[in-house]
PDB file of C-alpha atoms and ligand atoms in Angstrom:
ATOM      1  CA  MET P 382      18.103  21.038  -2.919  1.00 91.00           C
ATOM      2  CA  ALA P 383      15.766  18.436  -3.588  1.00 97.00           C
ATOM      3  CA  ILE P 384      12.946  17.501  -0.336  1.00 98.00           C
ATOM      4  CA  ILE P 385      13.616  14.404   0.917  1.00 98.00           C
ATOM      5  CA  ILE P 386       9.927  12.979   1.746  1.00 98.00           C
ATOM      6  CA  ASP P 387      10.230  11.088   4.991  1.00 98.00           C
ATOM      7  CA  GLY P 388       7.705   8.272   4.825  1.00 98.00           C
ATOM      8  CA  LYS P 389       8.965   7.148   7.984  1.00 98.00           C
ATOM      9  CA  LYS P 390       8.584  10.033  10.283  1.00 98.00           C
ATOM     10  CA  THR P 391       5.063  10.948   8.159  1.00 98.00           C
ATOM     11  CA  SER P 392       3.884   7.421   9.154  1.00 98.00           C
ATOM     12  CA  LYS P 393       4.870   7.582  12.741  1.00 98.00           C
ATOM     13  CA  GLU P 394       2.928  10.740  12.948  1.00 98.00           C
ATOM     14  CA  ILE P 395      -0.084   8.979  11.571  1.00 98.00           C
ATOM     15  CA  LYS P 396       0.264   6.172  13.954  1.00 98.00           C
ATOM     16  CA  ASP P 397       0.298   8.566  16.735  1.00 98.00           C
ATOM     17  CA  GLU P 398      -2.866   9.863  15.739  1.00 98.00           C
ATOM     18  CA  LEU P 399      -4.449   6.544  15.203  1.00 98.00           C
ATOM     19  CA  LYS P 400      -3.317   5.699  18.740  1.00 98.00           C
ATOM     20  CA  ASN P 401      -5.347   8.491  19.997  1.00 97.00           C
ATOM     21  CA  GLN P 402      -8.578   7.331  18.011  1.00 97.00           C
ATOM     22  CA  VAL P 403      -7.972   3.945  19.176  1.00 98.00           C
ATOM     23  CA  GLU P 404      -8.167   4.715  22.791  1.00 97.00           C
ATOM     24  CA  GLN P 405     -11.422   6.989  22.350  1.00 96.00           C
ATOM     25  CA  LEU P 406     -12.938   3.806  20.656  1.00 97.00           C
ATOM     26  CA  ARG P 407     -11.713   1.716  23.757  1.00 96.00           C
ATOM     27  CA  GLU P 408     -13.596   4.311  25.963  1.00 96.00           C
ATOM     28  CA  LYS P 409     -16.680   3.169  23.892  1.00 95.00           C
ATOM     29  CA  ASN P 410     -16.035  -0.555  24.260  1.00 96.00           C
ATOM     30  CA  ILE P 411     -14.683  -1.017  21.075  1.00 97.00           C
ATOM     31  CA  GLU P 412     -11.476  -3.072  20.590  1.00 98.00           C
ATOM     32  CA  VAL P 413     -10.132  -2.682  17.139  1.00 98.00           C
ATOM     33  CA  CYS P 414      -9.193  -5.948  16.005  1.00 98.00           C
ATOM     34  CA  LEU P 415      -7.459  -7.304  12.656  1.00 98.00           C
ATOM     35  CA  CYS P 416      -7.067 -10.663  11.526  1.00 98.00           C
ATOM     36  CA  VAL P 417      -3.580 -11.495   9.748  1.00 98.00           C
ATOM     37  CA  ILE P 418      -3.459 -14.575   7.636  1.00 98.00           C
ATOM     38  CA  GLN P 419      -0.495 -16.029   6.631  1.00 98.00           C
ATOM     39  CA  VAL P 420      -0.043 -19.443   4.411  1.00 98.00           C
ATOM     40  CA  GLY P 421       3.337 -20.924   4.093  1.00 97.00           C
ATOM     41  CA  ALA P 422       6.564 -19.439   5.371  1.00 94.00           C
ATOM     42  CA  ASP P 423       7.784 -17.103   2.275  1.00 94.00           C
ATOM     43  CA  PRO P 424      10.390 -15.089   4.217  1.00 93.00           C
ATOM     44  CA  ALA P 425       9.626 -11.797   2.830  1.00 91.00           C
ATOM     45  CA  SER P 426       5.740 -12.252   3.507  1.00 95.00           C
ATOM     46  CA  THR P 427       6.914 -13.252   7.122  1.00 96.00           C
ATOM     47  CA  VAL P 428       8.863 -10.064   7.327  1.00 93.00           C
ATOM     48  CA  TYR P 429       5.809  -7.865   6.207  1.00 94.00           C
ATOM     49  CA  VAL P 430       3.207  -9.626   8.527  1.00 97.00           C
ATOM     50  CA  ASN P 431       5.241  -9.121  11.582  1.00 96.00           C
ATOM     51  CA  ASN P 432       5.465  -5.474  10.301  1.00 96.00           C
ATOM     52  CA  LYS P 433       1.936  -5.398  10.464  1.00 97.00           C
ATOM     53  CA  LYS P 434       1.506  -7.302  13.732  1.00 97.00           C
ATOM     54  CA  LYS P 435       4.178  -4.640  15.300  1.00 97.00           C
ATOM     55  CA  ALA P 436       2.179  -1.778  13.905  1.00 98.00           C
ATOM     56  CA  CYS P 437      -0.709  -3.103  15.718  1.00 98.00           C
ATOM     57  CA  GLU P 438       1.110  -3.166  19.006  1.00 98.00           C
ATOM     58  CA  TYR P 439       2.168   0.090  18.715  1.00 98.00           C
ATOM     59  CA  ILE P 440      -1.306   1.637  17.949  1.00 98.00           C
ATOM     60  CA  GLY P 441      -3.249  -0.633  20.361  1.00 98.00           C
ATOM     61  CA  ILE P 442      -5.310  -2.565  17.841  1.00 98.00           C
ATOM     62  CA  LYS P 443      -5.769  -6.449  18.635  1.00 98.00           C
ATOM     63  CA  SER P 444      -4.193  -8.675  15.957  1.00 98.00           C
ATOM     64  CA  LEU P 445      -5.113 -11.968  15.739  1.00 98.00           C
ATOM     65  CA  SER P 446      -2.438 -14.373  13.928  1.00 97.00           C
ATOM     66  CA  TYR P 447      -3.223 -17.391  11.836  1.00 98.00           C
ATOM     67  CA  GLU P 448       0.111 -18.923  10.169  1.00 97.00           C
ATOM     68  CA  LEU P 449      -1.442 -22.184   8.088  1.00 98.00           C
ATOM     69  CA  PRO P 450       0.999 -24.363   6.664  1.00 98.00           C
ATOM     70  CA  GLU P 451       1.913 -24.460   3.119  1.00 98.00           C
ATOM     71  CA  ASP P 452      -0.002 -27.030   2.014  1.00 98.00           C
ATOM     72  CA  THR P 453      -3.429 -25.667   3.434  1.00 98.00           C
ATOM     73  CA  SER P 454      -6.282 -26.184   0.981  1.00 98.00           C
ATOM     74  CA  GLN P 455      -8.294 -23.774  -0.653  1.00 98.00           C
ATOM     75  CA  GLU P 456     -11.325 -24.894   1.320  1.00 98.00           C
ATOM     76  CA  GLN P 457      -9.936 -24.419   4.146  1.00 98.00           C
ATOM     77  CA  LEU P 458      -8.696 -21.029   3.650  1.00 98.00           C
ATOM     78  CA  ILE P 459     -11.919 -20.283   2.639  1.00 98.00           C
ATOM     79  CA  GLU P 460     -13.822 -22.020   5.493  1.00 98.00           C
ATOM     80  CA  LEU P 461     -11.717 -19.651   7.922  1.00 98.00           C
ATOM     81  CA  ILE P 462     -12.152 -16.259   5.820  1.00 98.00           C
ATOM     82  CA  ASN P 463     -15.887 -17.158   5.991  1.00 98.00           C
ATOM     83  CA  LYS P 464     -15.964 -17.642  10.142  1.00 98.00           C
ATOM     84  CA  LEU P 465     -14.080 -14.605  10.608  1.00 98.00           C
ATOM     85  CA  ASN P 466     -16.382 -12.696   8.062  1.00 98.00           C
ATOM     86  CA  ASN P 467     -19.169 -13.820  10.518  1.00 98.00           C
ATOM     87  CA  GLN P 468     -17.520 -13.000  13.708  1.00 98.00           C
ATOM     88  CA  LYS P 469     -18.626  -9.327  14.839  1.00 97.00           C
ATOM     89  CA  GLU P 470     -15.827  -8.507  16.789  1.00 97.00           C
ATOM     90  CA  VAL P 471     -12.991  -8.700  13.872  1.00 98.00           C
ATOM     91  CA  HIS P 472     -12.969  -5.902  11.855  1.00 98.00           C
ATOM     92  CA  GLY P 473     -10.581  -6.297   9.431  1.00 98.00           C
ATOM     93  CA  ILE P 474      -9.140  -9.531   7.596  1.00 98.00           C
ATOM     94  CA  LEU P 475      -5.669  -9.417   5.618  1.00 98.00           C
ATOM     95  CA  VAL P 476      -4.766 -12.630   3.636  1.00 98.00           C
ATOM     96  CA  GLN P 477      -1.008 -11.866   2.927  1.00 98.00           C
ATOM     97  CA  LEU P 478      -0.177 -12.050  -0.916  1.00 96.00           C
ATOM     98  CA  PRO P 479       1.612 -14.045  -2.560  1.00 96.00           C
ATOM     99  CA  LEU P 480      -0.361 -17.064  -1.756  1.00 98.00           C
ATOM    100  CA  PRO P 481       0.982 -20.935  -2.523  1.00 98.00           C
ATOM    101  CA  LYS P 482       0.275 -21.780  -6.395  1.00 97.00           C
ATOM    102  CA  HIS P 483      -2.646 -24.089  -5.633  1.00 98.00           C
ATOM    103  CA  ILE P 484      -4.529 -21.623  -4.009  1.00 98.00           C
ATOM    104  CA  ASP P 485      -6.710 -18.925  -6.428  1.00 98.00           C
ATOM    105  CA  GLU P 486      -5.947 -15.548  -5.134  1.00 98.00           C
ATOM    106  CA  ASP P 487      -8.934 -13.991  -6.541  1.00 98.00           C
ATOM    107  CA  ARG P 488     -11.112 -16.321  -5.182  1.00 98.00           C
ATOM    108  CA  ILE P 489      -9.698 -15.620  -1.826  1.00 98.00           C
ATOM    109  CA  ILE P 490      -9.762 -11.852  -2.288  1.00 98.00           C
ATOM    110  CA  GLN P 491     -13.411 -12.137  -3.126  1.00 98.00           C
ATOM    111  CA  THR P 492     -14.371 -14.116  -0.489  1.00 98.00           C
ATOM    112  CA  ILE P 493     -13.313 -11.773   2.074  1.00 98.00           C
ATOM    113  CA  SER P 494     -16.351  -9.455   3.278  1.00 98.00           C
ATOM    114  CA  PRO P 495     -16.103  -6.116   1.637  1.00 98.00           C
ATOM    115  CA  ASP P 496     -16.879  -4.604   4.885  1.00 98.00           C
ATOM    116  CA  LYS P 497     -13.556  -6.242   6.231  1.00 98.00           C
ATOM    117  CA  ASP P 498     -11.524  -5.617   3.486  1.00 98.00           C
ATOM    118  CA  VAL P 499      -8.747  -3.173   5.153  1.00 98.00           C
ATOM    119  CA  ASP P 500      -6.160  -4.118   1.632  1.00 98.00           C
ATOM    120  CA  GLY P 501      -8.757  -2.682  -0.626  1.00 98.00           C
ATOM    121  CA  PHE P 502      -8.376  -5.691  -2.915  1.00 98.00           C
ATOM    122  CA  HIS P 503     -11.937  -7.033  -3.127  1.00 98.00           C
ATOM    123  CA  PRO P 504     -13.695  -6.085  -6.653  1.00 98.00           C
ATOM    124  CA  GLN P 505     -16.231  -3.994  -4.713  1.00 98.00           C
ATOM    125  CA  SER P 506     -13.557  -1.843  -3.083  1.00 98.00           C
ATOM    126  CA  VAL P 507     -11.877  -1.404  -6.391  1.00 97.00           C
ATOM    127  CA  GLY P 508     -15.287  -0.855  -8.141  1.00 97.00           C
ATOM    128  CA  ARG P 509     -16.270   1.930  -5.266  1.00 97.00           C
ATOM    129  CA  LEU P 510     -12.884   3.906  -5.924  1.00 97.00           C
ATOM    130  CA  SER P 511     -13.415   3.918  -9.882  1.00 96.00           C
ATOM    131  CA  ILE P 512     -16.664   5.564  -9.388  1.00 96.00           C
ATOM    132  CA  GLY P 513     -15.967   8.028  -6.186  1.00 94.00           C
ATOM    133  CA  GLN P 514     -17.858   5.827  -3.456  1.00 96.00           C
ATOM    134  CA  LYS P 515     -16.750   5.180  -0.229  1.00 96.00           C
ATOM    135  CA  GLY P 516     -14.740   2.262   0.482  1.00 97.00           C
ATOM    136  CA  PHE P 517     -11.506   0.775   1.428  1.00 98.00           C
ATOM    137  CA  ILE P 518      -8.365   1.788  -0.529  1.00 98.00           C
ATOM    138  CA  SER P 519      -5.334   0.298  -1.467  1.00 98.00           C
ATOM    139  CA  CYS P 520      -2.740   0.945   1.243  1.00 98.00           C
ATOM    140  CA  THR P 521       0.389   1.840  -1.006  1.00 98.00           C
ATOM    141  CA  PRO P 522      -1.685   4.417  -3.071  1.00 98.00           C
ATOM    142  CA  ALA P 523      -3.325   5.831   0.016  1.00 98.00           C
ATOM    143  CA  GLY P 524       0.084   6.364   1.563  1.00 98.00           C
ATOM    144  CA  ILE P 525       1.334   8.059  -1.429  1.00 98.00           C
ATOM    145  CA  VAL P 526      -1.568  10.464  -1.707  1.00 98.00           C
ATOM    146  CA  GLN P 527      -1.290  11.086   2.066  1.00 98.00           C
ATOM    147  CA  LEU P 528       2.399  11.498   1.647  1.00 98.00           C
ATOM    148  CA  LEU P 529       1.704  14.177  -1.359  1.00 98.00           C
ATOM    149  CA  LYS P 530      -0.870  15.976   1.047  1.00 98.00           C
ATOM    150  CA  ARG P 531       1.292  16.193   4.083  1.00 98.00           C
ATOM    151  CA  TYR P 532       4.188  17.871   2.160  1.00 98.00           C
ATOM    152  CA  ASN P 533       1.886  20.302   0.539  1.00 98.00           C
ATOM    153  CA  ILE P 534       2.614  19.133  -2.978  1.00 98.00           C
ATOM    154  CA  ALA P 535      -0.262  20.009  -5.267  1.00 98.00           C
ATOM    155  CA  MET P 536      -2.072  17.296  -7.276  1.00 98.00           C
ATOM    156  CA  GLU P 537      -4.515  19.210  -8.748  1.00 98.00           C
ATOM    157  CA  GLY P 538      -4.051  20.074 -12.444  1.00 98.00           C
ATOM    158  CA  LYS P 539      -0.405  18.363 -12.453  1.00 98.00           C
ATOM    159  CA  GLU P 540       0.732  15.906 -15.151  1.00 98.00           C
ATOM    160  CA  CYS P 541       0.907  12.749 -13.290  1.00 99.00           C
ATOM    161  CA  VAL P 542       2.430   9.632 -14.917  1.00 99.00           C
ATOM    162  CA  ILE P 543       2.201   6.563 -13.194  1.00 99.00           C
ATOM    163  CA  VAL P 544       4.606   3.463 -14.471  1.00 98.00           C
ATOM    164  CA  GLY P 545       2.982   0.136 -13.737  1.00 98.00           C
ATOM    165  CA  ARG P 546      -0.238  -1.038 -13.937  1.00 98.00           C
ATOM    166  CA  SER P 547      -0.811  -3.787 -11.013  1.00 97.00           C
ATOM    167  CA  ASN P 548      -4.126  -4.048  -9.394  1.00 95.00           C
ATOM    168  CA  ILE P 549      -2.535  -3.099  -6.010  1.00 95.00           C
ATOM    169  CA  VAL P 550      -0.699  -0.268  -6.995  1.00 97.00           C
ATOM    170  CA  GLY P 551      -0.738   1.269 -10.471  1.00 98.00           C
ATOM    171  CA  LYS P 552      -4.318   1.069 -11.270  1.00 98.00           C
ATOM    172  CA  PRO P 553      -6.013   2.325  -7.848  1.00 98.00           C
ATOM    173  CA  MET P 554      -3.169   4.897  -8.029  1.00 98.00           C
ATOM    174  CA  ALA P 555      -4.375   6.448 -11.487  1.00 98.00           C
ATOM    175  CA  MET P 556      -7.831   6.389  -9.731  1.00 98.00           C
ATOM    176  CA  LEU P 557      -7.001   8.034  -6.481  1.00 98.00           C
ATOM    177  CA  MET P 558      -4.772  10.919  -8.656  1.00 98.00           C
ATOM    178  CA  LEU P 559      -7.852  11.334 -10.705  1.00 98.00           C
ATOM    179  CA  ARG P 560      -9.991  11.941  -7.745  1.00 97.00           C
ATOM    180  CA  GLU P 561      -7.510  14.738  -6.689  1.00 97.00           C
ATOM    181  CA  ASN P 562      -7.731  15.956  -9.993  1.00 98.00           C
ATOM    182  CA  SER P 563      -4.290  15.253 -11.420  1.00 98.00           C
ATOM    183  CA  THR P 564      -4.364  14.707 -15.349  1.00 98.00           C
ATOM    184  CA  VAL P 565      -3.190  10.893 -15.255  1.00 98.00           C
ATOM    185  CA  THR P 566      -1.069   8.756 -17.458  1.00 98.00           C
ATOM    186  CA  VAL P 567      -0.623   5.102 -17.100  1.00 98.00           C
ATOM    187  CA  CYS P 568       2.621   3.437 -18.444  1.00 98.00           C
ATOM    188  CA  HIS P 569       3.575  -0.125 -18.457  1.00 97.00           C
ATOM    189  CA  SER P 570       5.955  -2.729 -19.783  1.00 93.00           C
ATOM    190  CA  ARG P 571       4.664  -2.266 -23.560  1.00 97.00           C
ATOM    191  CA  THR P 572       4.623   1.341 -23.267  1.00 98.00           C
ATOM    192  CA  LYS P 573       6.627   2.700 -26.545  1.00 98.00           C
ATOM    193  CA  ASN P 574       9.014   6.054 -25.901  1.00 97.00           C
ATOM    194  CA  LEU P 575       8.661   5.549 -21.967  1.00 98.00           C
ATOM    195  CA  SER P 576      11.174   8.278 -21.356  1.00 98.00           C
ATOM    196  CA  GLU P 577       9.225  10.846 -23.341  1.00 98.00           C
ATOM    197  CA  ILE P 578       5.960  10.262 -21.453  1.00 98.00           C
ATOM    198  CA  THR P 579       7.719  10.408 -17.663  1.00 98.00           C
ATOM    199  CA  SER P 580       9.756  13.540 -18.866  1.00 98.00           C
ATOM    200  CA  ARG P 581       6.266  14.964 -18.930  1.00 98.00           C
ATOM    201  CA  ALA P 582       5.403  14.219 -15.255  1.00 99.00           C
ATOM    202  CA  ASP P 583       5.043  16.798 -12.899  1.00 99.00           C
ATOM    203  CA  ILE P 584       4.665  13.879 -10.586  1.00 99.00           C
ATOM    204  CA  LEU P 585       5.989  10.669 -11.642  1.00 99.00           C
ATOM    205  CA  ILE P 586       5.120   7.563  -9.423  1.00 99.00           C
ATOM    206  CA  VAL P 587       7.289   4.498 -10.303  1.00 98.00           C
ATOM    207  CA  ALA P 588       6.063   0.943  -9.612  1.00 98.00           C
ATOM    208  CA  ILE P 589       7.563  -1.164 -12.305  1.00 97.00           C
ATOM    209  CA  GLY P 590       9.970  -3.892 -10.100  1.00 96.00           C
ATOM    210  CA  LYS P 591      13.027  -3.160 -12.014  1.00 96.00           C
ATOM    211  CA  PRO P 592      15.852  -1.791  -9.761  1.00 97.00           C
ATOM    212  CA  LYS P 593      17.254   1.736 -10.504  1.00 97.00           C
ATOM    213  CA  PHE P 594      15.255   1.668 -13.685  1.00 98.00           C
ATOM    214  CA  ILE P 595      14.449   5.353 -13.450  1.00 98.00           C
ATOM    215  CA  THR P 596      17.789   7.444 -14.470  1.00 98.00           C
ATOM    216  CA  HIS P 597      17.842  11.195 -15.218  1.00 98.00           C
ATOM    217  CA  GLU P 598      16.720  10.832 -18.650  1.00 98.00           C
ATOM    218  CA  TYR P 599      13.269   9.868 -17.470  1.00 98.00           C
ATOM    219  CA  VAL P 600      12.696  12.932 -15.225  1.00 98.00           C
ATOM    220  CA  LYS P 601      11.715  16.314 -15.950  1.00 98.00           C
ATOM    221  CA  GLU P 602      13.715  19.161 -14.163  1.00 98.00           C
ATOM    222  CA  GLY P 603      12.137  19.667 -10.991  1.00 98.00           C
ATOM    223  CA  ALA P 604       9.829  16.788 -10.936  1.00 99.00           C
ATOM    224  CA  VAL P 605       8.450  14.854  -7.915  1.00 99.00           C
ATOM    225  CA  VAL P 606       9.068  11.453  -7.688  1.00 99.00           C
ATOM    226  CA  ILE P 607       7.852   8.500  -6.006  1.00 99.00           C
ATOM    227  CA  ASP P 608       9.608   5.187  -5.860  1.00 98.00           C
ATOM    228  CA  VAL P 609       7.582   2.406  -4.696  1.00 98.00           C
ATOM    229  CA  GLY P 610      10.090  -0.366  -5.737  1.00 97.00           C
ATOM    230  CA  MET P 611      12.170  -1.892  -3.109  1.00 94.00           C
ATOM    231  CA  HIS P 612      15.202  -4.528  -4.118  1.00 94.00           C
ATOM    232  CA  ARG P 613      18.364  -5.692  -2.737  1.00 91.00           C
ATOM    233  CA  ASN P 614      21.439  -4.168  -4.976  1.00 87.00           C
ATOM    234  CA  GLU P 615      24.786  -6.092  -5.453  1.00 87.00           C
ATOM    235  CA  ASP P 616      26.130  -5.116  -2.148  1.00 90.00           C
ATOM    236  CA  ASN P 617      22.682  -6.513  -0.196  1.00 91.00           C
ATOM    237  CA  LYS P 618      21.344  -2.730  -0.019  1.00 94.00           C
ATOM    238  CA  LEU P 619      18.281  -1.721  -0.244  1.00 95.00           C
ATOM    239  CA  CYS P 620      17.321   0.168  -3.406  1.00 97.00           C
ATOM    240  CA  GLY P 621      13.922   1.814  -5.533  1.00 98.00           C
ATOM    241  CA  ASP P 622      12.877   1.307  -8.948  1.00 98.00           C
ATOM    242  CA  VAL P 623      14.647   4.926  -9.671  1.00 98.00           C
ATOM    243  CA  ASP P 624      18.381   5.524  -9.574  1.00 98.00           C
ATOM    244  CA  TYR P 625      18.163   7.909  -6.507  1.00 98.00           C
ATOM    245  CA  ASP P 626      21.516   9.099  -6.996  1.00 97.00           C
ATOM    246  CA  ASP P 627      21.182   9.815 -10.978  1.00 98.00           C
ATOM    247  CA  VAL P 628      18.381  11.763 -10.422  1.00 98.00           C
ATOM    248  CA  ILE P 629      18.521  13.590  -6.925  1.00 98.00           C
ATOM    249  CA  GLU P 630      19.998  16.793  -8.510  1.00 98.00           C
ATOM    250  CA  LYS P 631      16.975  17.030 -10.848  1.00 98.00           C
ATOM    251  CA  VAL P 632      13.743  16.531  -8.423  1.00 98.00           C
ATOM    252  CA  SER P 633      12.101  19.183  -6.338  1.00 98.00           C
ATOM    253  CA  ALA P 634      11.182  16.240  -4.230  1.00 98.00           C
ATOM    254  CA  ILE P 635      11.710  12.471  -3.869  1.00 98.00           C
ATOM    255  CA  THR P 636      10.904   9.764  -1.422  1.00 98.00           C
ATOM    256  CA  PRO P 637      13.867   7.511  -0.676  1.00 98.00           C
ATOM    257  CA  VAL P 638      14.026   3.659  -0.367  1.00 98.00           C
ATOM    258  CA  PRO P 639      14.129   2.457   2.427  1.00 96.00           C
ATOM    259  CA  GLY P 640      11.901   5.338   4.581  1.00 97.00           C
ATOM    260  CA  GLY P 641       9.704   6.356   1.611  1.00 98.00           C
ATOM    261  CA  VAL P 642       6.522   4.565   0.639  1.00 98.00           C
ATOM    262  CA  GLY P 643       7.068   1.485   2.649  1.00 96.00           C
ATOM    263  CA  PRO P 644       6.142   2.617   5.735  1.00 96.00           C
ATOM    264  CA  MET P 645       2.950   4.341   4.566  1.00 98.00           C
ATOM    265  CA  THR P 646       1.694   1.407   3.489  1.00 97.00           C
ATOM    266  CA  ILE P 647       1.384   0.092   6.841  1.00 97.00           C
ATOM    267  CA  ALA P 648      -0.061   3.317   8.592  1.00 98.00           C
ATOM    268  CA  MET P 649      -2.677   3.271   6.111  1.00 98.00           C
ATOM    269  CA  LEU P 650      -3.530  -0.543   6.752  1.00 98.00           C
ATOM    270  CA  MET P 651      -4.035   0.682  10.368  1.00 98.00           C
ATOM    271  CA  ASN P 652      -6.003   3.779   9.551  1.00 98.00           C
ATOM    272  CA  ASN P 653      -8.458   0.970   7.220  1.00 98.00           C
ATOM    273  CA  CYS P 654      -8.913  -1.091  10.086  1.00 98.00           C
ATOM    274  CA  LEU P 655     -10.110   2.128  12.407  1.00 98.00           C
ATOM    275  CA  GLU P 656     -12.229   3.245   9.650  1.00 98.00           C
ATOM    276  CA  SER P 657     -13.508  -0.470   9.931  1.00 98.00           C
ATOM    277  CA  ALA P 658     -14.226  -0.468  13.482  1.00 97.00           C
ATOM    278  CA  ARG P 659     -16.200   2.885  13.195  1.00 95.00           C
ATOM    279  CA  ALA P 660     -18.336   1.859  10.808  1.00 91.00           C
TER     280      ALA P 660
HETATM  281  N1  GUN S 295       2.011  -8.888  -0.393  1.00 74.52           N
HETATM  282  C1  GUN S 295       2.410  -7.611  -0.736  1.00 74.52           C
HETATM  283  N2  GUN S 295       2.063  -6.485  -0.414  1.00 74.52           N
HETATM  284  C2  GUN S 295       0.958  -6.827   0.243  1.00 74.52           C
HETATM  285  C3  GUN S 295      -0.559  -6.041   0.898  1.00 74.52           C
HETATM  286  O1  GUN S 295      -0.285  -4.926   0.639  1.00 74.52           O
HETATM  287  N3  GUN S 295      -1.294  -6.931   1.438  1.00 74.52           N
HETATM  288  C4  GUN S 295      -1.287  -8.271   1.206  1.00 74.52           C
HETATM  289  N4  GUN S 295      -2.187  -8.829   2.020  1.00 74.52           N
HETATM  290  N5  GUN S 295      -0.534  -8.927   0.828  1.00 74.52           N
HETATM  291  C5  GUN S 295       0.620  -8.303   0.416  1.00 74.52           C
END
């Protein structure tokens, strides 16, 4: 019987731990503060932003919300970020992506001070992760490592195959798994013989953005499967990049969608906010 890795429960445990730590900081007169900036009203982004604000409220982190109109200029957004960079009482700055087409996302990410980059997207944060220095780590990959650790799933010496090479998930995931001493392979849309490579994985991490793409042919018997995808199927139900029902008999552990990786991303964001406040 496969272990169902419960991200919702684990994320709640982490948030409760963080809640205590926020309380301890408050006794030292430090109020942890996250600024969340959304440009435009993309419905999916609004859901994500609201979930982040709710998590802040639960833990006791102060969240300052900036809901800017779709036609906000790049200069206006940069000006706001610079203002927040200079406010000592602000510990984290998060600009929800994607941004409207007329704004250069890379430019915005680089404007956020690396000291307040709780998303871990700044080139300095990414560089630090790559060379093993301390810094903010992208929340989804960090959440996945936490899940594996808290479920006592060994990473050292294991074959880890990552499907997807995005800056937010695939690439930082590879760096983190290397840090945990896994043997790491990164696959992507141009990879030849994908199923041959994924079938080698002791730990298979999938972030390709294609609903139910990974079926039993892609999975080794007894593998641990981590599903980063999030889609609506034809019945409007949530599903991941992995065909859960098709692989469940073959895996030793798997993250469900919903309730797997998703909740962990927010828990790690909260953790980064606290780390920033402590620093
Ligand atoms: N859009 C989708 N995921 C994320 C995330 O983790 N952070 C930000 N800022 N935007 C996102």
